[in-house]
Coordinates of C-alpha atoms and ligand atoms in Angstrom, one line a residue:
M820 CA -3.8 5.8 19.4
T821 CA -3.6 2.6 17.3
V822 CA -2.9 -0.3 19.7
P823 CA -0.2 -2.1 17.7
I824 CA 1.9 1.0 17.3
E825 CA 1.7 1.8 21.0
A826 CA 2.3 -1.8 22.0
A827 CA 5.3 -2.1 19.7
Y828 CA 6.6 1.2 21.2
I829 CA 6.3 0.0 24.8
L830 CA 8.4 -3.1 23.9
A831 CA 10.9 -0.9 22.1
R832 CA 11.1 1.5 25.0
E833 CA 11.8 -1.4 27.3
S834 CA 14.5 -2.8 25.1
F835 CA 16.2 0.6 24.6
G836 CA 15.8 1.2 28.3
K837 CA 17.9 -1.9 29.1
L838 CA 20.7 -0.3 27.0
G839 CA 20.5 2.9 28.9
V840 CA 18.5 4.8 26.2
D841 CA 15.5 6.9 27.2
T842 CA 13.2 6.8 24.1
D843 CA 10.8 9.5 25.4
A844 CA 13.8 11.9 26.0
A845 CA 15.0 11.1 22.5
M846 CA 11.7 12.1 21.0
T847 CA 11.5 15.3 23.0
H848 CA 15.1 16.1 21.9
L849 CA 14.1 15.4 18.3
D850 CA 11.2 17.9 18.6
Q851 CA 13.8 20.7 19.2
V852 CA 15.7 20.2 15.9
P853 CA 14.4 22.0 12.8
I854 CA 15.0 20.9 9.3
S855 CA 15.0 23.6 6.7
M856 CA 13.1 22.4 3.6
H857 CA 14.3 23.8 0.3
C858 CA 11.5 25.5 -1.7
W859 CA 13.1 24.7 -5.0
Q860 CA 12.2 21.0 -5.0
G861 CA 8.6 22.1 -5.7
D862 CA 9.2 23.7 -9.1
D863 CA 12.5 22.4 -10.5
V864 CA 14.5 25.5 -9.3
R865 CA 12.6 27.7 -11.8
G866 CA 11.3 30.4 -9.4
F867 CA 8.8 33.1 -10.4
E868 CA 11.0 35.6 -12.0
N869 CA 11.3 33.8 -15.3
P870 CA 9.8 30.3 -14.9
S871 CA 10.2 29.5 -18.6
G872 CA 13.9 30.5 -18.6
Q873 CA 16.7 28.0 -18.6
L874 CA 18.2 26.7 -15.3
T875 CA 21.9 27.6 -15.5
G876 CA 24.9 27.7 -13.3
G877 CA 26.0 24.1 -13.8
I878 CA 23.1 22.5 -11.9
Q879 CA 20.5 20.4 -13.5
V880 CA 17.0 19.0 -12.9
S881 CA 15.9 15.9 -14.8
G882 CA 12.4 14.6 -15.3
S883 CA 9.1 16.2 -16.3
Y884 CA 6.6 14.8 -13.8
P885 CA 3.4 16.7 -14.1
G886 CA 2.1 19.2 -11.6
R887 CA 5.0 21.5 -10.7
A888 CA 4.1 24.7 -8.7
R889 CA 3.8 27.8 -10.9
D890 CA 3.4 30.5 -8.4
G891 CA 3.6 31.3 -4.7
D892 CA 0.1 30.1 -3.9
E893 CA 0.7 26.8 -5.6
L894 CA 4.1 26.3 -4.0
R895 CA 2.8 27.2 -0.5
A896 CA -0.1 24.8 -0.9
D897 CA 2.3 22.0 -2.0
L898 CA 4.6 22.8 0.9
E899 CA 1.7 22.8 3.4
L900 CA 0.8 19.3 2.3
A901 CA 4.4 18.1 2.5
M902 CA 4.9 19.7 5.9
A903 CA 1.7 18.1 7.2
L904 CA 3.2 14.7 6.4
I905 CA 6.5 15.2 8.2
P906 CA 6.9 15.1 11.9
G907 CA 9.0 17.6 13.8
P908 CA 9.8 21.3 13.3
K909 CA 10.4 22.6 9.8
R910 CA 11.8 25.8 8.3
L911 CA 11.6 26.9 4.7
N912 CA 14.6 27.8 2.7
L913 CA 13.8 30.4 -0.1
H914 CA 15.8 31.5 -3.1
A915 CA 15.6 35.1 -4.3
I916 CA 14.0 34.0 -7.6
Y917 CA 10.9 33.1 -5.5
L918 CA 9.9 36.8 -5.2
E919 CA 6.3 37.8 -5.8
S920 CA 5.8 41.0 -7.7
A921 CA 3.2 42.2 -10.2
K922 CA 5.9 43.9 -12.3
P923 CA 9.4 42.7 -13.1
V924 CA 12.1 43.5 -10.5
E925 CA 15.8 43.3 -11.3
R926 CA 17.7 41.2 -8.8
D927 CA 19.8 44.1 -7.6
A928 CA 16.5 45.9 -6.7
I929 CA 14.7 43.2 -4.7
L930 CA 13.1 44.3 -1.5
P931 CA 11.6 42.7 1.6
E932 CA 8.1 43.7 0.3
H933 CA 8.6 41.2 -2.6
F934 CA 8.7 38.4 -0.1
Q935 CA 5.9 39.6 2.2
G936 CA 3.6 36.8 1.1
W937 CA 6.2 34.3 2.3
V938 CA 6.7 36.1 5.6
D939 CA 3.0 36.2 6.3
W940 CA 2.6 32.5 5.5
A941 CA 5.6 31.6 7.7
K942 CA 4.2 33.6 10.5
E943 CA 0.9 31.8 10.2
K944 CA 2.6 28.4 10.2
T945 CA 5.1 29.5 12.9
I946 CA 8.1 28.4 10.9
G947 CA 11.4 30.2 10.3
L948 CA 12.7 31.2 6.9
D949 CA 16.1 31.0 5.4
F950 CA 17.3 32.7 2.3
N951 CA 19.7 32.6 -0.7
P952 CA 20.7 35.2 -3.3
S953 CA 20.2 33.6 -6.8
C954 CA 23.3 34.0 -8.8
F955 CA 22.3 31.8 -11.7
S956 CA 19.6 31.5 -14.4
H957 CA 20.2 35.2 -15.5
A958 CA 21.6 37.0 -18.5
L959 CA 24.4 38.4 -16.4
S960 CA 25.5 34.9 -15.2
K961 CA 25.7 33.4 -18.6
D962 CA 29.5 33.3 -18.7
N963 CA 29.3 31.2 -15.5
L964 CA 30.9 34.1 -13.7
T965 CA 29.2 36.4 -11.2
L966 CA 31.0 37.7 -8.1
S967 CA 34.4 36.9 -9.7
H968 CA 33.6 38.3 -13.2
P969 CA 36.5 40.4 -14.7
D970 CA 33.9 43.0 -15.7
A971 CA 33.4 45.3 -12.7
A972 CA 29.9 46.3 -13.8
I973 CA 28.8 42.6 -13.7
R974 CA 30.4 42.1 -10.4
R975 CA 28.6 45.2 -9.1
F976 CA 25.3 43.8 -10.2
W977 CA 25.8 40.5 -8.2
I978 CA 27.3 42.3 -5.2
D979 CA 24.2 44.5 -5.1
H980 CA 22.0 41.5 -5.4
C981 CA 23.7 39.8 -2.5
K982 CA 23.5 43.0 -0.4
A983 CA 19.8 43.3 -1.2
S984 CA 19.4 39.7 -0.3
R985 CA 20.9 40.3 3.2
K986 CA 18.4 43.0 3.9
I987 CA 15.6 40.5 3.0
S988 CA 17.2 37.8 5.1
A989 CA 17.4 40.2 8.1
H990 CA 13.7 41.2 7.5
F991 CA 12.8 37.5 7.7
G992 CA 14.6 37.1 11.0
R993 CA 13.2 40.3 12.5
S994 CA 9.6 39.4 11.4
L995 CA 9.8 35.8 12.6
G996 CA 12.0 36.0 15.7
T997 CA 14.4 33.4 14.4
P998 CA 17.6 34.1 12.5
S999 CA 17.5 33.5 8.8
V1000 CA 20.6 31.8 7.5
M1001 CA 21.5 33.3 4.1
N1002 CA 23.7 31.1 2.0
I1003 CA 25.8 32.5 -0.9
W1004 CA 26.6 30.0 -3.6
V1005 CA 27.9 31.2 -7.0
P1006 CA 28.4 29.1 -10.0
D1007 CA 31.7 30.8 -11.0
G1008 CA 34.1 28.5 -12.8
S1009 CA 35.3 27.4 -16.2
K1010 CA 34.8 24.4 -18.5
D1011 CA 38.4 24.3 -19.6
L1012 CA 41.7 24.9 -18.0
P1013 CA 42.2 28.5 -16.9
V1014 CA 45.6 30.1 -17.1
D1015 CA 45.0 32.4 -14.2
R1016 CA 43.5 30.7 -11.2
Y1017 CA 44.5 33.6 -8.9
A1018 CA 42.7 36.7 -10.1
P1019 CA 39.1 35.3 -10.0
R1020 CA 39.6 34.1 -6.4
Q1021 CA 41.0 37.5 -5.4
R1022 CA 37.9 39.1 -7.0
L1023 CA 35.6 36.7 -5.3
R1024 CA 37.2 37.5 -2.0
E1025 CA 36.8 41.2 -2.5
S1026 CA 33.2 40.9 -3.7
L1027 CA 32.3 38.8 -0.6
D1028 CA 34.0 41.2 1.7
E1029 CA 32.0 44.1 0.3
I1030 CA 28.8 42.1 0.6
I1031 CA 29.2 41.2 4.3
A1032 CA 30.8 44.6 5.2
E1033 CA 27.6 46.0 6.9
P1034 CA 27.2 44.3 10.2
L1035 CA 23.7 42.8 10.8
P1036 CA 22.4 41.5 14.1
S1037 CA 23.0 37.7 14.4
E1038 CA 19.7 37.2 16.1
F1039 CA 18.1 38.0 12.7
H1040 CA 20.6 37.1 10.0
K1041 CA 23.6 34.8 9.5
D1042 CA 25.9 34.7 6.5
A1043 CA 26.9 31.4 5.0
V1044 CA 29.2 30.5 2.1
E1045 CA 29.0 27.3 0.0
G1046 CA 31.9 25.9 -1.9
K1047 CA 31.9 23.1 -4.4
L1048 CA 34.1 20.9 -6.6
F1049 CA 32.6 21.4 -10.0
G1050 CA 29.5 22.0 -12.0
I1051 CA 28.3 21.2 -15.5
G1052 CA 30.3 23.6 -17.7
A1053 CA 32.7 24.3 -14.8
E1054 CA 34.6 21.0 -14.8
S1055 CA 38.2 22.4 -14.7
Y1056 CA 38.0 25.2 -12.2
T1057 CA 35.6 26.3 -9.6
V1058 CA 36.5 29.8 -8.2
G1059 CA 34.7 29.1 -4.9
S1060 CA 36.4 25.8 -4.1
N1061 CA 36.1 24.2 -0.7
E1062 CA 39.5 25.4 0.4
F1063 CA 38.6 28.9 -0.6
Y1064 CA 35.4 29.0 1.4
L1065 CA 36.8 27.1 4.4
A1066 CA 39.5 29.8 4.7
Y1067 CA 36.9 32.5 4.0
A1068 CA 34.5 31.3 6.7
T1069 CA 37.3 30.8 9.2
S1070 CA 38.9 34.2 8.7
R1071 CA 35.6 36.2 8.3
K1072 CA 33.7 34.4 11.0
V1073 CA 30.8 33.5 8.8
L1074 CA 29.1 30.1 8.5
L1075 CA 30.4 27.4 6.1
C1076 CA 27.9 25.5 4.1
L1077 CA 28.7 21.9 3.5
D1078 CA 26.8 20.3 0.6
A1079 CA 27.0 16.5 0.6
G1080 CA 27.4 16.5 -3.2
H1081 CA 30.2 19.0 -3.4
F1082 CA 33.3 16.8 -2.8
H1083 CA 35.2 14.1 -4.5
P1084 CA 33.1 10.9 -4.5
T1085 CA 35.1 9.2 -1.7
E1086 CA 35.0 12.2 0.6
V1087 CA 32.1 12.6 3.0
V1088 CA 30.6 15.5 4.8
S1089 CA 30.2 13.4 7.9
D1090 CA 33.9 13.3 8.4
K1091 CA 34.3 17.0 7.7
L1092 CA 32.0 18.3 10.4
S1093 CA 34.4 17.7 13.4
S1094 CA 37.3 19.3 11.5
V1095 CA 35.3 22.4 10.4
L1096 CA 33.6 22.9 13.8
A1097 CA 37.1 23.0 15.4
F1098 CA 37.5 26.4 13.8
V1099 CA 34.2 27.6 12.5
D1100 CA 31.4 28.5 15.0
E1101 CA 28.4 27.4 12.9
V1102 CA 27.8 25.3 9.9
L1103 CA 25.0 25.0 7.4
L1104 CA 24.3 21.6 5.9
H1105 CA 23.0 20.9 2.5
V1106 CA 22.0 17.3 2.9
S1107 CA 21.8 15.8 -0.5
R1108 CA 22.6 12.5 -2.4
P1109 CA 25.2 12.6 -5.0
V1110 CA 24.9 9.6 -7.4
R1111 CA 28.3 9.4 -9.2
W1112 CA 28.4 13.2 -9.3
D1113 CA 26.6 16.2 -7.7
S1114 CA 23.3 14.9 -9.0
D1115 CA 21.1 16.2 -6.2
H1116 CA 19.1 13.0 -5.8
I1117 CA 16.5 12.7 -3.1
V1118 CA 17.9 12.1 0.4
L1119 CA 17.7 8.4 1.5
L1120 CA 18.1 6.8 4.9
D1121 CA 21.5 5.7 3.7
D1122 CA 24.9 5.3 5.4
E1123 CA 26.0 8.8 4.8
T1124 CA 22.8 10.5 5.9
Q1125 CA 23.0 8.3 9.1
A1126 CA 26.7 9.2 9.5
I1127 CA 25.9 12.9 9.3
A1128 CA 23.1 12.6 11.9
N1129 CA 25.4 10.5 14.1
E1130 CA 28.1 13.2 14.0
L1131 CA 25.6 15.9 15.0
V1132 CA 24.3 13.9 17.9
R1133 CA 27.6 12.4 19.1
G1134 CA 29.4 15.7 18.9
D1135 CA 26.5 17.5 20.6
V1136 CA 26.7 20.1 17.9
L1137 CA 23.0 20.4 16.9
G1138 CA 23.0 23.9 18.3
R1139 CA 25.8 24.9 15.9
V1140 CA 24.7 23.2 12.8
H1141 CA 21.7 24.3 10.7
I1142 CA 20.2 21.4 8.8
G1143 CA 19.1 22.2 5.3
L1144 CA 18.2 20.0 2.4
D1145 CA 19.3 20.5 -1.2
Y1146 CA 18.1 18.2 -3.9
F1147 CA 15.8 18.5 -6.9
D1148 CA 14.1 15.7 -8.7
A1149 CA 11.4 16.2 -11.3
S1150 CA 11.1 12.5 -12.2
I1151 CA 8.7 11.7 -9.4
N1152 CA 5.9 13.5 -7.6
R1153 CA 7.6 16.6 -6.2
I1154 CA 5.7 16.6 -2.9
A1155 CA 6.6 12.9 -2.4
A1156 CA 10.2 13.9 -3.0
W1157 CA 10.1 16.5 -0.2
V1158 CA 8.4 14.1 2.2
I1159 CA 10.7 11.2 1.5
G1160 CA 13.9 13.2 1.9
T1161 CA 12.8 15.2 4.9
R1162 CA 11.4 12.2 6.8
N1163 CA 14.6 10.3 6.1
M1164 CA 16.7 13.1 7.6
R1165 CA 14.6 13.1 10.7
K1166 CA 14.6 9.3 10.9
A1167 CA 18.4 9.4 10.8
L1168 CA 18.4 12.0 13.7
L1169 CA 16.1 9.8 15.7
R1170 CA 18.3 6.7 15.2
A1171 CA 21.3 8.8 16.2
M1172 CA 19.6 9.9 19.4
L1173 CA 18.8 6.2 20.2
E1174 CA 22.4 5.2 20.1
P1175 CA 23.3 3.3 23.3
P1176 CA 26.1 4.7 25.5
R1177 CA 27.8 1.3 25.4
L1178 CA 29.3 2.2 21.9
A1179 CA 31.2 5.2 23.2
E1180 CA 32.1 3.4 26.4
A1181 CA 33.6 0.5 24.4
E1182 CA 35.7 3.0 22.5
R1183 CA 36.8 4.8 25.6
N1184 CA 37.9 1.4 27.1
G1185 CA 39.8 0.5 24.0
D1186 CA 37.5 -2.4 23.4
L1187 CA 37.2 -2.2 19.7
S1188 CA 35.6 -5.7 19.3
S1189 CA 32.7 -4.5 21.4
R1190 CA 32.5 -1.2 19.6
L1191 CA 32.0 -2.9 16.2
A1192 CA 29.7 -5.5 17.6
F1193 CA 27.4 -3.0 19.3
M1194 CA 27.5 -0.7 16.2
E1195 CA 26.2 -3.6 14.1
E1196 CA 23.7 -4.9 16.6
Q1197 CA 22.3 -1.4 16.8
K1198 CA 21.2 -1.5 13.2
S1199 CA 18.5 -4.1 14.0
A1200 CA 17.4 -2.4 17.3
P1201 CA 13.7 -1.7 17.3
W1202 CA 14.1 2.0 16.3
A1203 CA 11.4 1.7 13.7
A1204 CA 8.8 1.2 16.5
V1205 CA 10.0 4.4 18.1
W1206 CA 9.8 6.2 14.7
D1207 CA 6.2 5.0 14.1
F1208 CA 5.2 6.1 17.6
Y1209 CA 6.9 9.4 17.1
C1210 CA 4.9 10.0 13.9
E1211 CA 1.6 8.9 15.5
S1212 CA 2.1 10.8 18.7
R1213 CA 2.9 14.0 16.6
E1214 CA -0.2 13.4 14.6
K1215 CA 1.6 12.6 11.4
P1216 CA 1.1 9.6 9.1
V1217 CA 2.7 6.3 10.1
G1218 CA 4.7 4.3 7.5
G1219 CA 3.7 4.8 3.9
A1220 CA 0.2 6.1 4.8
W1221 CA 1.4 9.6 3.8
L1222 CA 1.5 8.6 0.2
D1223 CA -2.3 8.2 0.0
R1224 CA -2.6 11.9 0.9
V1225 CA -0.1 12.8 -1.8
R1226 CA -2.0 10.6 -4.3
S1227 CA -5.3 12.2 -3.7
Y1228 CA -3.8 15.7 -3.8
E1229 CA -2.2 14.7 -7.1
K1230 CA -5.6 13.6 -8.5
D1231 CA -7.5 16.7 -7.2
V1232 CA -5.0 19.5 -7.5
L1233 CA -1.7 18.7 -9.3
S1234 CA -3.3 17.0 -12.3
N1235 CA -5.3 20.2 -13.1
R1236 CA -2.2 22.3 -13.4
Ligands
RNT137 C1 24.7 24.2 -6.3 C2 24.5 24.4 -4.8 C3 23.4 25.3 -4.4 C4 22.1 25.1 -5.2 C5 20.9 25.7 -4.6 C6 19.8 25.9 -5.6 O1 25.6 23.3 -6.6 O2 24.4 23.1 -4.2 O3 23.2 25.2 -3.0 O4 21.8 23.7 -5.3 O5 21.2 26.9 -4.0
ZN138 ZN1 23.9 23.2 -2.1

């Protein structure tokens, strides 16, 4: 143990202790909270089905930093490095387009065996897997319509893809002993003003009902649905709006996925959690950073990330909220992007766990001056000393030391791709 880190920690422990915060207990608590890392940061959401194809569905990756992963082995190697640089438990969130198969497989015919490489790897790493059907970047999604398409044959294709995906998700859960959260997001919407806003939503509801009709054990698989405000090319109407899915999740008893970039710019997910959790048992988070729009920038330790973490800890809802990340940036080293965003999410959780009880007490007593004073004083509390010690004691790099590892991997591995 490096002496200054431990020495700083001992001082921090004492000063938090005086405020009634047990820093050791906070770190142990933090060790119980997994963060599901999204595989798609590693290759710009291309997947292995048709990596040279265009990313569609109204989402967009910008940048052309060299060294993106081109197959499962490269993506797993990159993830291993990223995971080695991030303290605390991790999961991996896969999309259906990350299947591994010698010959082409249509999306409505994907099987657990096409993901066995991922399952074996996850078993070896003792991490859980989560899953997503991929209803974009495909010839049958080119109208920006999938589960709500007016053509029954096209709807059938996507319904069958989602059903096949549920089987894979349940296989993940069964093989790894931890439920896989499977999130359904579809890009359905229209660029210009539709005349009929009703029929596509009725069709989406019917398609989803068919998809989730077969009950699957919740110890292996959980269904989630993700709404959004708009996408590129779907500016005027999104079939799966937030109201649609909030009502769907509540009535069908499935999880609601809240993506931080999927609301009007002055709305925040942190304020929505307590409302949604009053009616929905479990939530999936897509922690992201919308910059002016749903831009999927790398997660920072900014006010909203902190506010989300505060809500999870203050509300004692970590057992009901699955934390996933959703961003894609190809303008910087992709492994660095994973490490920065995931470490930030965990830092925010640690800071939330270090919140002194005097804040809540002041509020309970109606002492709003103290509440604001303590809230602001808390920002300069020595939480960074606890974070450094957390990293060091969990044998992960402290401070920016992780970047040296990424740089040498870039030189030895990424630059040869
Ligand atoms: C799109 C949604 C969705 C995707 C990923 C790739 O707006 O946020 O979650 O980003 O599934
Ligand atoms: Zn999302």
